[in-house]
Short mmCIF file of C-alpha atoms and ligand atoms in Angstrom, two decimals:
data_model
loop_
_atom_site.label_atom_id
_atom_site.label_comp_id
_atom_site.label_asym_id
_atom_site.label_seq_id
_atom_site.Cartn_x
_atom_site.Cartn_y
_atom_site.Cartn_z
CA MET S 1487 85.61 127.15 55.26
CA SER S 1488 85.35 130.49 56.11
CA ASN S 1489 88.48 132.28 54.24
CA GLN S 1490 89.91 135.09 56.97
CA ILE S 1491 91.50 135.01 60.34
CA THR S 1492 91.36 139.22 61.53
CA VAL S 1493 94.20 139.09 64.12
CA THR S 1494 93.08 142.23 66.94
CA ASN S 1495 95.07 143.63 69.36
CA PRO S 1496 93.16 142.94 73.13
CA ALA S 1497 95.03 145.51 74.52
CA THR S 1498 93.55 148.25 72.47
CA GLY S 1499 91.57 146.65 69.64
CA GLU S 1500 93.37 147.26 66.55
CA VAL S 1501 93.60 144.83 64.12
CA LEU S 1502 97.49 143.49 63.23
CA ALA S 1503 96.34 141.53 60.69
CA GLN S 1504 93.81 139.06 58.19
CA ILE S 1505 95.63 136.17 56.89
CA PRO S 1506 94.10 133.70 55.03
CA ALA S 1507 92.31 130.47 56.06
CA ASP S 1508 93.69 127.19 55.09
CA SER S 1509 90.53 125.24 53.13
CA ALA S 1510 90.21 121.42 53.53
CA ASP S 1511 92.13 120.99 50.18
CA THR S 1512 95.45 122.61 51.24
CA VAL S 1513 94.77 121.06 54.83
CA ASN S 1514 94.27 117.13 53.58
CA ALA S 1515 97.43 118.53 51.35
CA LYS S 1516 99.27 119.20 54.00
CA LEU S 1517 98.35 116.18 55.94
CA LYS S 1518 99.05 113.52 53.36
CA ALA S 1519 102.67 115.69 52.92
CA GLY S 1520 102.70 114.73 56.88
CA HIS S 1521 102.24 111.31 56.72
CA GLU S 1522 105.03 110.80 53.41
CA ALA S 1523 107.92 113.18 55.54
CA PHE S 1524 106.92 111.06 58.31
CA LYS S 1525 108.86 107.83 55.70
CA LYS S 1526 112.36 109.80 55.88
CA PHE S 1527 112.48 111.72 59.05
CA SER S 1528 111.44 108.62 61.26
CA LYS S 1529 114.74 107.48 59.67
CA THR S 1530 117.51 110.32 61.33
CA THR S 1531 119.17 109.55 63.69
CA ALA S 1532 118.78 110.88 67.34
CA TYR S 1533 121.33 112.84 67.16
CA GLU S 1534 120.50 114.60 63.60
CA ARG S 1535 116.14 115.56 65.57
CA ALA S 1536 118.46 116.82 68.82
CA ALA S 1537 120.94 119.31 66.26
CA LEU S 1538 118.15 120.37 64.96
CA LEU S 1539 115.87 121.11 68.02
CA GLU S 1540 118.97 122.37 69.46
CA LYS S 1541 119.34 125.06 66.81
CA TRP S 1542 115.69 125.90 66.83
CA ALA S 1543 116.04 126.48 70.20
CA GLU S 1544 119.05 129.16 69.36
CA LEU S 1545 117.63 130.24 67.28
CA ILE S 1546 113.55 131.30 69.25
CA LEU S 1547 116.29 133.01 71.63
CA ALA S 1548 118.28 134.95 69.02
CA ASN S 1549 114.54 136.51 67.99
CA LYS S 1550 112.64 136.11 71.48
CA GLN S 1551 112.30 140.44 71.55
CA GLU S 1552 110.57 140.23 68.12
CA LEU S 1553 108.61 137.15 69.32
CA ALA S 1554 108.08 137.97 72.34
CA GLU S 1555 106.48 141.52 70.67
CA ILE S 1556 104.33 139.68 68.41
CA MET S 1557 103.20 137.23 71.03
CA THR S 1558 101.86 140.44 73.40
CA LYS S 1559 100.37 142.19 70.55
CA GLU S 1560 97.67 138.87 69.69
CA ASN S 1561 97.90 138.37 73.14
CA GLY S 1562 98.03 141.19 75.70
CA LYS S 1563 100.81 139.65 78.18
CA PRO S 1564 103.20 142.48 79.14
CA LEU S 1565 105.95 142.03 77.78
CA PRO S 1566 108.23 140.83 80.86
CA GLU S 1567 105.67 137.81 80.16
CA SER S 1568 105.83 136.89 76.54
CA LEU S 1569 109.84 137.60 76.73
CA GLY S 1570 109.37 134.86 79.39
CA GLU S 1571 107.19 132.19 77.22
CA ALA S 1572 109.90 132.24 74.81
CA ALA S 1573 112.57 131.72 77.05
CA TYR S 1574 110.46 128.68 78.48
CA THR S 1575 108.82 127.83 74.70
CA ALA S 1576 112.84 127.23 73.65
CA SER S 1577 113.33 125.25 77.07
CA TYR S 1578 111.57 122.32 75.83
CA LEU S 1579 113.14 122.23 72.50
CA THR S 1580 116.31 121.57 74.51
CA TRP S 1581 115.88 119.35 76.80
CA TYR S 1582 113.68 116.92 74.05
CA ALA S 1583 117.04 117.22 72.05
CA GLU S 1584 118.49 115.18 75.07
CA GLU S 1585 115.42 113.44 75.59
CA ALA S 1586 115.41 112.26 72.19
CA LYS S 1587 118.92 110.79 73.06
CA ARG S 1588 117.46 107.80 75.28
CA LEU S 1589 114.64 106.69 73.78
CA TYR S 1590 115.85 102.92 74.72
CA GLY S 1591 114.69 99.75 74.21
CA ARG S 1592 114.46 96.67 76.39
CA THR S 1593 115.88 92.77 76.08
CA ILE S 1594 113.61 90.30 77.71
CA PRO S 1595 114.09 86.80 79.46
CA ALA S 1596 112.45 84.15 77.35
CA ALA S 1597 111.24 80.87 78.31
CA THR S 1598 113.23 78.99 75.76
CA SER S 1599 117.08 78.85 75.25
CA SER S 1600 116.63 79.72 71.36
CA LYS S 1601 114.62 82.62 71.35
CA ARG S 1602 115.33 86.05 72.25
CA LEU S 1603 112.94 88.79 72.64
CA LEU S 1604 113.11 92.49 72.44
CA VAL S 1605 111.37 95.44 72.57
CA THR S 1606 112.59 98.83 70.77
CA GLN S 1607 110.27 102.16 70.29
CA GLN S 1608 109.07 104.24 67.68
CA GLY S 1609 108.07 107.30 66.35
CA ILE S 1610 104.68 106.63 66.01
CA GLY S 1611 103.11 109.43 63.05
CA LEU S 1612 102.25 112.10 61.89
CA VAL S 1613 101.05 114.25 65.15
CA ALA S 1614 97.88 116.51 64.31
CA ALA S 1615 97.93 119.12 67.13
CA ILE S 1616 95.20 121.89 68.34
CA THR S 1617 97.35 124.48 70.74
CA PRO S 1618 95.72 127.54 72.61
CA TRP S 1619 95.95 131.32 72.59
CA ASN S 1620 97.03 131.35 75.96
CA PHE S 1621 100.52 130.40 75.78
CA PRO S 1622 100.86 130.74 71.87
CA ALA S 1623 104.58 129.83 71.67
CA ALA S 1624 105.10 127.32 74.36
CA MET S 1625 102.32 125.15 73.88
CA MET S 1626 103.49 124.00 70.73
CA THR S 1627 106.76 123.57 71.08
CA ARG S 1628 105.89 121.38 73.96
CA LYS S 1629 104.51 119.27 71.81
CA ALA S 1630 106.41 119.14 68.88
CA GLY S 1631 109.38 118.84 70.94
CA PRO S 1632 109.01 115.23 72.20
CA ALA S 1633 107.16 114.64 68.78
CA LEU S 1634 110.04 115.81 66.83
CA ALA S 1635 112.46 113.98 68.93
CA ALA S 1636 110.73 110.84 68.64
CA GLY S 1637 111.22 111.22 64.83
CA CYS S 1638 107.67 112.25 64.34
CA THR S 1639 105.94 114.62 61.74
CA PHE S 1640 104.00 116.82 62.86
CA ILE S 1641 101.13 119.85 62.14
CA VAL S 1642 99.72 122.31 64.18
CA LYS S 1643 96.64 124.36 64.14
CA PRO S 1644 97.05 127.98 66.51
CA ALA S 1645 94.42 129.20 67.50
CA GLU S 1646 92.20 131.80 65.91
CA ASP S 1647 93.11 134.57 68.73
CA THR S 1648 96.88 134.22 68.07
CA PRO S 1649 97.99 132.57 64.86
CA LEU S 1650 100.93 135.25 64.22
CA THR S 1651 103.16 133.71 66.90
CA MET S 1652 102.64 130.69 65.31
CA ILE S 1653 103.73 131.77 61.63
CA ARG S 1654 106.81 133.02 63.37
CA LEU S 1655 107.65 130.22 65.09
CA VAL S 1656 107.24 127.87 62.77
CA GLU S 1657 109.36 130.17 60.16
CA LEU S 1658 112.13 129.62 62.80
CA ALA S 1659 111.80 125.91 62.06
CA HIS S 1660 112.08 125.84 58.74
CA GLU S 1661 115.39 128.25 58.59
CA ALA S 1662 116.49 125.82 61.83
CA GLY S 1663 116.50 123.10 58.68
CA ILE S 1664 114.07 121.55 59.51
CA PRO S 1665 112.21 120.21 56.73
CA LYS S 1666 109.44 121.89 55.82
CA ASP S 1667 106.78 118.92 55.99
CA VAL S 1668 107.49 117.73 58.35
CA VAL S 1669 107.33 121.13 60.72
CA GLN S 1670 103.95 122.67 59.34
CA ILE S 1671 101.16 124.93 60.57
CA VAL S 1672 97.39 125.12 59.37
CA ASN S 1673 94.90 128.41 59.87
CA GLY S 1674 91.06 127.91 60.67
CA LYS S 1675 88.34 127.08 62.23
CA GLY S 1676 88.51 124.63 65.03
CA SER S 1677 85.27 123.77 64.72
CA GLU S 1678 86.55 122.73 61.17
CA ILE S 1679 89.74 122.27 60.95
CA GLY S 1680 89.13 119.95 63.63
CA PRO S 1681 87.07 117.03 62.13
CA LEU S 1682 90.07 117.65 59.50
CA PHE S 1683 92.28 116.49 61.63
CA THR S 1684 90.17 113.81 63.19
CA GLY S 1685 89.04 112.04 60.63
CA SER S 1686 92.82 111.73 58.77
CA ASP S 1687 93.81 108.22 58.47
CA TYR S 1688 97.53 110.15 57.91
CA VAL S 1689 97.43 111.56 61.62
CA ARG S 1690 98.65 109.00 64.48
CA LYS S 1691 98.28 110.78 67.11
CA ILE S 1692 96.04 114.11 68.61
CA THR S 1693 97.01 116.27 70.87
CA PHE S 1694 94.92 119.48 72.32
CA THR S 1695 95.38 121.99 75.21
CA GLY S 1696 92.04 123.62 75.83
CA SER S 1697 88.79 124.08 76.85
CA THR S 1698 87.29 120.45 78.47
CA PRO S 1699 84.23 120.36 76.80
CA VAL S 1700 86.26 120.22 72.80
CA GLY S 1701 88.54 118.19 74.30
CA LYS S 1702 85.34 115.90 75.30
CA LEU S 1703 84.18 116.14 71.13
CA LEU S 1704 87.93 115.33 69.52
CA ILE S 1705 88.10 111.96 72.05
CA GLN S 1706 84.56 111.73 70.07
CA GLN S 1707 86.16 112.30 67.03
CA SER S 1708 89.61 110.19 67.50
CA ALA S 1709 87.28 106.91 68.47
CA GLU S 1710 86.89 106.73 64.26
CA THR S 1711 90.14 106.01 63.74
CA VAL S 1712 91.27 104.77 66.63
CA LYS S 1713 93.96 107.58 67.36
CA GLY S 1714 96.16 108.61 70.48
CA VAL S 1715 94.73 111.44 72.32
CA SER S 1716 96.99 113.58 74.53
CA MET S 1717 94.58 115.92 75.94
CA GLU S 1718 95.64 118.81 78.46
CA LEU S 1719 92.07 120.87 79.26
CA GLY S 1720 90.75 123.26 82.07
CA GLY S 1721 91.66 123.41 85.71
CA HIS S 1722 89.92 125.06 88.93
CA ALA S 1723 92.88 124.60 91.21
CA PRO S 1724 92.48 125.25 94.80
CA PHE S 1725 95.33 127.47 97.05
CA ILE S 1726 95.39 125.97 100.32
CA ILE S 1727 96.99 128.82 102.62
CA CYS S 1728 97.43 127.09 106.46
CA GLU S 1729 97.92 128.26 109.34
CA ASP S 1730 101.27 127.84 109.61
CA ALA S 1731 102.40 129.23 106.71
CA ASP S 1732 104.64 132.32 105.90
CA ILE S 1733 101.14 134.67 104.13
CA ASP S 1734 103.30 137.29 103.35
CA TYR S 1735 105.43 134.50 100.86
CA ALA S 1736 102.14 133.25 99.91
CA VAL S 1737 101.01 136.30 98.92
CA THR S 1738 103.06 136.53 96.81
CA GLN S 1739 103.04 133.19 95.32
CA ALA S 1740 99.01 133.75 95.40
CA LEU S 1741 99.49 136.25 93.30
CA ALA S 1742 101.79 135.02 90.03
CA SER S 1743 99.33 131.91 90.40
CA LYS S 1744 96.60 134.27 89.51
CA PHE S 1745 97.74 136.95 88.03
CA ARG S 1746 100.14 135.61 85.47
CA ASN S 1747 98.59 136.06 81.73
CA ALA S 1748 95.46 137.97 83.57
CA GLY S 1749 94.46 135.04 84.90
CA GLN S 1750 93.72 132.62 81.89
CA THR S 1751 96.21 130.09 82.45
CA CYS S 1752 94.97 126.49 83.25
CA VAL S 1753 97.20 126.20 86.16
CA CYS S 1754 95.87 129.63 87.84
CA ALA S 1755 94.83 129.26 91.32
CA ASN S 1756 90.66 129.99 91.40
CA ARG S 1757 89.73 129.00 94.51
CA PHE S 1758 91.56 130.21 97.22
CA LEU S 1759 91.06 127.99 100.72
CA VAL S 1760 92.37 129.74 103.71
CA HIS S 1761 92.42 128.96 107.54
CA GLU S 1762 89.58 130.77 109.21
CA SER S 1763 92.88 131.83 111.97
CA VAL S 1764 94.33 133.42 108.70
CA VAL S 1765 92.01 134.77 106.36
CA ALA S 1766 91.91 137.87 107.46
CA GLU S 1767 95.21 138.57 107.56
CA PHE S 1768 95.70 137.15 104.13
CA SER S 1769 92.66 138.67 102.28
CA GLU S 1770 94.09 142.15 103.99
CA LYS S 1771 97.22 141.51 102.60
CA PHE S 1772 96.73 139.74 99.05
CA ALA S 1773 93.84 142.32 98.14
CA LYS S 1774 95.91 145.49 98.91
CA ALA S 1775 99.13 143.52 96.30
CA ALA S 1776 96.38 142.74 93.70
CA ALA S 1777 94.69 146.38 94.02
CA ALA S 1778 98.65 147.73 93.38
CA LEU S 1779 99.15 145.68 90.59
CA LYS S 1780 99.53 148.06 87.05
CA VAL S 1781 97.06 147.34 84.88
CA GLY S 1782 97.46 148.15 80.73
CA ASN S 1783 98.58 147.47 77.22
CA GLY S 1784 101.39 144.72 78.12
CA MET S 1785 104.06 147.30 75.74
CA ASP S 1786 103.97 149.47 77.93
CA ALA S 1787 106.81 149.55 80.27
CA GLY S 1788 105.82 148.42 84.57
CA VAL S 1789 102.44 146.96 83.36
CA GLU S 1790 102.26 143.71 84.98
CA VAL S 1791 98.38 142.81 83.99
CA GLY S 1792 97.28 142.80 80.61
CA PRO S 1793 94.00 142.85 78.55
CA VAL S 1794 92.07 139.47 78.36
CA ILE S 1795 91.71 138.44 74.47
CA ASN S 1796 88.00 138.62 73.53
CA LYS S 1797 84.74 139.50 74.50
CA LYS S 1798 83.80 136.58 75.49
CA GLY S 1799 86.22 135.08 77.72
CA PHE S 1800 85.78 139.61 79.23
CA ASP S 1801 82.00 138.99 79.02
CA LYS S 1802 82.36 135.11 81.62
CA ILE S 1803 84.37 136.77 83.93
CA VAL S 1804 81.84 139.98 84.79
CA GLU S 1805 79.52 137.15 85.18
CA GLN S 1806 80.85 135.14 87.59
CA ILE S 1807 81.60 138.32 89.15
CA GLU S 1808 78.01 139.99 89.16
CA ASP S 1809 76.73 136.72 90.15
CA ALA S 1810 79.34 137.09 93.15
CA LYS S 1811 78.31 140.02 94.63
CA ALA S 1812 74.48 139.11 93.63
CA LYS S 1813 74.88 136.35 96.39
CA GLY S 1814 76.16 138.28 98.56
CA ALA S 1815 80.56 138.31 97.53
CA THR S 1816 82.07 141.53 99.20
CA VAL S 1817 84.63 143.07 96.41
CA LEU S 1818 87.56 143.30 98.68
CA ALA S 1819 89.94 144.60 95.57
CA GLY S 1820 88.95 145.36 92.07
CA GLY S 1821 85.50 144.37 90.23
CA THR S 1822 85.61 147.13 88.30
CA THR S 1823 86.76 146.86 84.21
CA ASN S 1824 88.05 149.44 81.43
CA HIS S 1825 87.01 148.25 78.10
CA ASP S 1826 85.26 149.33 75.05
CA VAL S 1827 82.72 146.27 72.80
CA GLU S 1828 83.11 148.99 70.40
CA LYS S 1829 86.74 149.06 69.92
CA GLY S 1830 87.60 145.89 70.86
CA TYR S 1831 89.44 146.22 74.43
CA PHE S 1832 88.88 144.02 77.00
CA PHE S 1833 90.75 144.85 80.61
CA ILE S 1834 89.53 143.75 83.95
CA ASN S 1835 90.89 144.93 87.21
CA PRO S 1836 92.82 142.40 89.83
CA THR S 1837 89.40 141.31 91.86
CA VAL S 1838 89.68 139.93 95.42
CA LEU S 1839 86.59 138.43 96.02
CA GLY S 1840 85.79 137.66 100.01
CA ASN S 1841 82.66 136.56 101.78
CA VAL S 1842 82.32 133.87 99.03
CA THR S 1843 79.93 131.02 99.13
CA HIS S 1844 80.26 127.27 97.56
CA ASP S 1845 76.71 128.29 95.59
CA MET S 1846 78.79 131.19 93.37
CA ASN S 1847 79.15 130.30 89.96
CA ILE S 1848 83.01 131.43 90.92
CA MET S 1849 83.15 128.60 92.71
CA GLN S 1850 81.98 126.13 90.24
CA GLU S 1851 83.14 126.57 87.07
CA GLU S 1852 86.87 128.06 85.42
CA THR S 1853 87.13 131.50 85.90
CA PHE S 1854 90.17 132.41 83.21
CA GLY S 1855 90.53 135.48 84.70
CA PRO S 1856 91.96 137.97 87.72
CA VAL S 1857 89.63 137.15 89.93
CA ALA S 1858 90.39 135.99 93.09
CA PRO S 1859 87.55 135.02 95.64
CA ILE S 1860 88.56 133.50 98.96
CA VAL S 1861 86.62 131.24 101.43
CA SER S 1862 87.82 130.08 104.58
CA PHE S 1863 87.94 126.77 106.29
CA LYS S 1864 87.93 124.68 109.86
CA THR S 1865 89.87 121.75 108.52
CA TYR S 1866 92.52 120.20 107.00
CA GLU S 1867 90.14 117.30 105.77
CA GLU S 1868 87.25 120.34 105.04
CA ALA S 1869 90.10 121.64 102.71
CA VAL S 1870 90.58 118.76 100.56
CA GLU S 1871 87.19 117.69 100.55
CA ILE S 1872 86.28 121.74 98.66
CA ALA S 1873 89.34 120.87 97.01
CA ASN S 1874 89.06 117.63 95.08
CA ASN S 1875 84.46 118.43 94.77
CA THR S 1876 85.34 119.71 91.04
CA PRO S 1877 85.24 117.50 87.98
CA PHE S 1878 88.28 119.16 87.00
CA GLY S 1879 92.53 118.42 89.27
CA LEU S 1880 94.98 120.01 87.33
CA ALA S 1881 97.04 122.24 89.06
CA ALA S 1882 96.51 122.67 93.02
CA TYR S 1883 98.83 124.56 95.98
CA PHE S 1884 99.08 124.33 99.24
CA PHE S 1885 101.32 126.84 102.24
CA THR S 1886 102.16 124.78 105.16
CA ASP S 1887 105.41 124.72 106.71
CA ASN S 1888 104.44 121.75 108.85
CA TYR S 1889 105.48 118.40 106.71
CA LYS S 1890 102.58 115.84 108.05
CA ARG S 1891 100.57 118.33 107.02
CA GLY S 1892 102.04 118.71 103.40
CA ILE S 1893 102.67 115.13 103.28
CA PHE S 1894 98.42 114.91 103.97
CA PHE S 1895 98.21 117.56 100.95
CA GLN S 1896 100.21 115.50 98.79
CA GLU S 1897 98.76 112.21 99.14
CA ASN S 1898 95.50 113.34 99.26
CA LEU S 1899 94.63 115.73 96.50
CA ASP S 1900 92.81 114.71 93.69
CA PHE S 1901 95.01 116.32 90.87
CA GLY S 1902 98.16 115.95 88.90
CA ILE S 1903 100.39 119.44 89.51
CA LEU S 1904 100.89 120.19 93.15
CA GLY S 1905 102.92 123.14 94.08
CA TRP S 1906 103.90 123.56 97.94
CA ASN S 1907 105.25 126.70 98.84
CA ASP S 1908 105.07 126.85 95.44
CA GLY S 1909 102.68 128.39 92.76
CA LEU S 1910 104.79 128.39 89.23
CA PRO S 1911 105.45 124.37 89.24
CA SER S 1912 105.28 124.47 85.20
CA THR S 1913 109.05 123.21 84.03
CA ALA S 1914 110.37 121.58 80.37
CA GLN S 1915 111.69 118.88 82.64
CA ALA S 1916 108.65 117.60 85.18
CA PRO S 1917 105.41 115.62 83.87
CA PHE S 1918 102.41 118.52 83.02
CA GLY S 1919 99.49 116.61 82.61
CA GLY S 1920 95.56 116.98 85.05
CA MET S 1921 92.83 114.33 87.02
CA LYS S 1922 89.42 113.61 85.73
CA GLU S 1923 88.21 116.46 83.96
CA SER S 1924 91.24 118.18 83.35
CA GLY S 1925 92.91 115.64 80.78
CA ILE S 1926 94.57 112.54 79.73
CA GLY S 1927 98.35 111.85 79.46
CA SER S 1928 100.91 113.97 80.47
CA GLU S 1929 103.16 116.80 78.43
CA GLY S 1930 107.09 117.99 79.82
CA GLY S 1931 109.98 115.62 81.26
CA ILE S 1932 110.34 111.50 80.46
CA GLU S 1933 106.15 111.33 80.27
CA GLY S 1934 105.81 113.33 77.84
CA ILE S 1935 107.46 111.65 74.64
CA GLN S 1936 105.84 108.37 76.37
CA PRO S 1937 103.16 109.55 73.68
CA TYR S 1938 104.40 109.99 70.40
CA LEU S 1939 106.02 106.54 70.68
CA GLU S 1940 104.82 103.11 69.68
CA THR S 1941 105.94 99.73 71.16
CA LYS S 1942 107.20 97.23 68.94
CA TYR S 1943 108.10 93.90 70.71
CA LEU S 1944 110.08 90.98 68.61
CA SER S 1945 110.11 87.15 69.36
CA ILE S 1946 113.38 85.64 67.35
CA GLY S 1947 113.27 81.87 67.08
CA ASN S 1948 115.21 79.78 65.80
CA ILE S 1949 118.48 80.55 67.37
C1 LIG F 3054 98.17 126.53 80.19
O1 LIG F 3054 97.97 127.33 80.98
O2 LIG F 3054 97.94 125.22 79.59
C2 LIG F 3054 100.02 126.12 80.60
C3 LIG F 3054 100.90 127.15 81.83
C4 LIG F 3054 102.24 126.34 82.00
O3 LIG F 3054 103.15 126.01 81.54
O4 LIG F 3054 102.93 127.07 83.34
#
């Protein structure tokens, strides 16, 4: 296994840290320790676990400036967004601290009077998580919050681009009193650690946020030991604007949905579908607002869009812009970059494309960058058909003040997360998960704890 991970700042190319990658022996030893720790931790009361989660959340909030600065340096997102993520990270812990207390079982009426039938729920065991670089902190607690609430132990492998946030987050968990073997971190390449997680008999659950191809591989690998899998994978979100929508409001939501984290979220609006009667007005206003966004180092005051994470991400985005231009798209805003591949910094100016056609790569693939393609539609049936014409089904947005139209979209869009006049629907208390190739299972809300629970049925006879 490779033994060093170099962490760089995507806004400057500066090397932030070299951290050791864990050897296979270390990973396996930690998996065993997590399995052993489950025996004791699963016997704690829900109230004890809730208190630990609350304390961890409290420490995250008390240290939010430090955490946010680490996040901005290794991920590139503007500091206010990182501060927002710190609060979002804590919110999963406080929400699941409460949910721990509501893991009810049930009794079932038996067919004979001499029997009693009981159903209880208990933690599944050691959970192994692989988390992404786009939300280096929140995607961890979205998994660890419910896992610990259920009485599971937890081991996480953060993305190689952003391990520093996770190292601090895990330290804070231990400072909060969570035993060292109950929450553990391992560092290294996904391709090396993934098979150790999936192949281990100690791990009872794999939870992953990342790309669909990697998710498919983890599902295949987990089959060997029949592990439960939760997968939060890629998206290709449509953002539909009807002729009755409040266009100025829709523009504010489009900016938030598209350019948050430089367009690098799984739920980012990826395809703007605008009714033909308002496409000119929306395009003009949206392009003007996108061009006015301040791009730069996320540590600098007033910056609204930071760099994209690395060269690989940068190249894919630029390729999509060039492909669209070559096939006839018009650049309404941006379309330009400010980068230095040698030094390693990667900025793409917020880009809006008009005259987009469905054969362009940008209409077929997730972008994961600050580029917004706009196409027009004539009928709402056509908008739904375009929207659903993808293997992905994570998030979709629609803007209309007409309730019949809203219900039509709610019922016909094949996506797990819907925003009706809302560009930012994610929140700890609601389920977040995709349909089709966007994933398996939901995180957040009451649904988010189920994957970490095992159902046990007891039949008592001779009463
Ligand atoms: C993601 O990109 O996977 C998470 C976005 C969110 O929680 O809103």
